[in-house]
Amino acid sequence: VHIRCGEDIRHGLKVAGFAGAFVEFSDPYCQGPVPRLDRDAFLDRRAQFIMSAYDRPLKDTRDGLEAAYDTVDALGAGDRVTLWFEHDSYDQLILARLLAHFSRLDERPDLQMICVDRVPGVQGFVGLGQLHPEILLWLWENELKPVTEGQLALGAEVWDALTDPDPTELARIARDCPPALPLMAPALQRHLRELPSVRTGLGLTQELALSI
């Protein structure tokens, strides 16, 4: 099973000859409320936000979220799961949620991960979706690593802090730069810059848009 926070590499994996199911898990936690609620209430809040932010039908959005969460929740012992992620806050926050989920399981799937912020020979690397199928295969052969207990624990710690309405703990993790997931701290630092500035009341994206 290949889990990715979008459909951008689905075709590339197929062309490269990969086998197995492809799962898109793309709830954009870098935007909108990420409350500490039970699953149904949480999905209700997320669906409401996605509907309003992206002008999508509420029922289709809610059903799509539930289907993706159900697919991930059904994975367990005997499954071989590869997580395909890059360095930005969109990817890293989704990765944290997945690691937090798997950390709670008594019988986990066989977890492995590709998580990169650069690829040799690729100028201007932005994300996995820009890569040729042969490069996806190169990543599999050279960057695939088993998910460690330390990564699972850090993912759970990040997710717990992300769902806390007080961002202090998330800021501490971002400042401490835990080595288990070296791309997580820079992503959290970028995410935290979207909080309203004590000087202007604006987040970074708002300030950039205004300055432009």
Short mmCIF file of N, CA and C in Angstrom, two decimals, residues 3 7 60-62 75 78 96 100 134 145 153 159 167 199:
data_model
loop_
_atom_site.label_atom_id
_atom_site.label_comp_id
_atom_site.label_asym_id
_atom_site.label_seq_id
_atom_site.Cartn_x
_atom_site.Cartn_y
_atom_site.Cartn_z
N ILE A 3 0.88 5.25 0.46
CA ILE A 3 0.09 6.37 0.98
C ILE A 3 0.78 7.67 0.60
N GLU A 7 -2.71 12.90 -5.37
CA GLU A 7 -2.70 11.92 -6.45
C GLU A 7 -1.51 12.11 -7.39
N ASP A 60 -20.09 15.36 -0.35
CA ASP A 60 -19.00 14.70 -1.07
C ASP A 60 -17.68 14.83 -0.31
N THR A 61 -17.46 16.02 0.26
CA THR A 61 -16.23 16.25 1.02
C THR A 61 -16.18 15.37 2.25
N ARG A 62 -17.28 15.34 2.99
CA ARG A 62 -17.33 14.53 4.21
C ARG A 62 -17.17 13.04 3.89
N LEU A 75 -5.71 -0.62 7.97
CA LEU A 75 -4.39 -1.20 7.78
C LEU A 75 -3.86 -1.75 9.11
N GLY A 78 0.41 -7.51 8.77
CA GLY A 78 0.35 -8.22 7.50
C GLY A 78 0.36 -7.31 6.30
N ALA A 96 2.65 13.52 10.27
CA ALA A 96 2.56 13.43 11.73
C ALA A 96 1.28 12.73 12.15
N ALA A 100 1.15 9.23 14.16
CA ALA A 100 0.44 9.19 15.44
C ALA A 100 -0.58 8.06 15.45
N GLU A 134 11.14 7.13 -13.42
CA GLU A 134 12.44 6.51 -13.14
C GLU A 134 13.06 7.06 -11.86
N LYS A 145 13.30 3.80 3.81
CA LYS A 145 13.81 3.41 5.13
C LYS A 145 12.65 2.93 5.99
N ALA A 153 6.87 7.94 17.72
CA ALA A 153 6.66 8.72 18.94
C ALA A 153 6.64 10.22 18.65
N TRP A 159 1.41 15.60 16.55
CA TRP A 159 -0.03 15.64 16.34
C TRP A 159 -0.76 16.11 17.60
N PRO A 167 -0.42 27.01 21.03
CA PRO A 167 0.66 26.57 20.15
C PRO A 167 2.03 26.48 20.83
N ARG A 199 2.41 41.85 16.13
CA ARG A 199 2.65 43.23 15.67
C ARG A 199 1.57 43.72 14.71
#
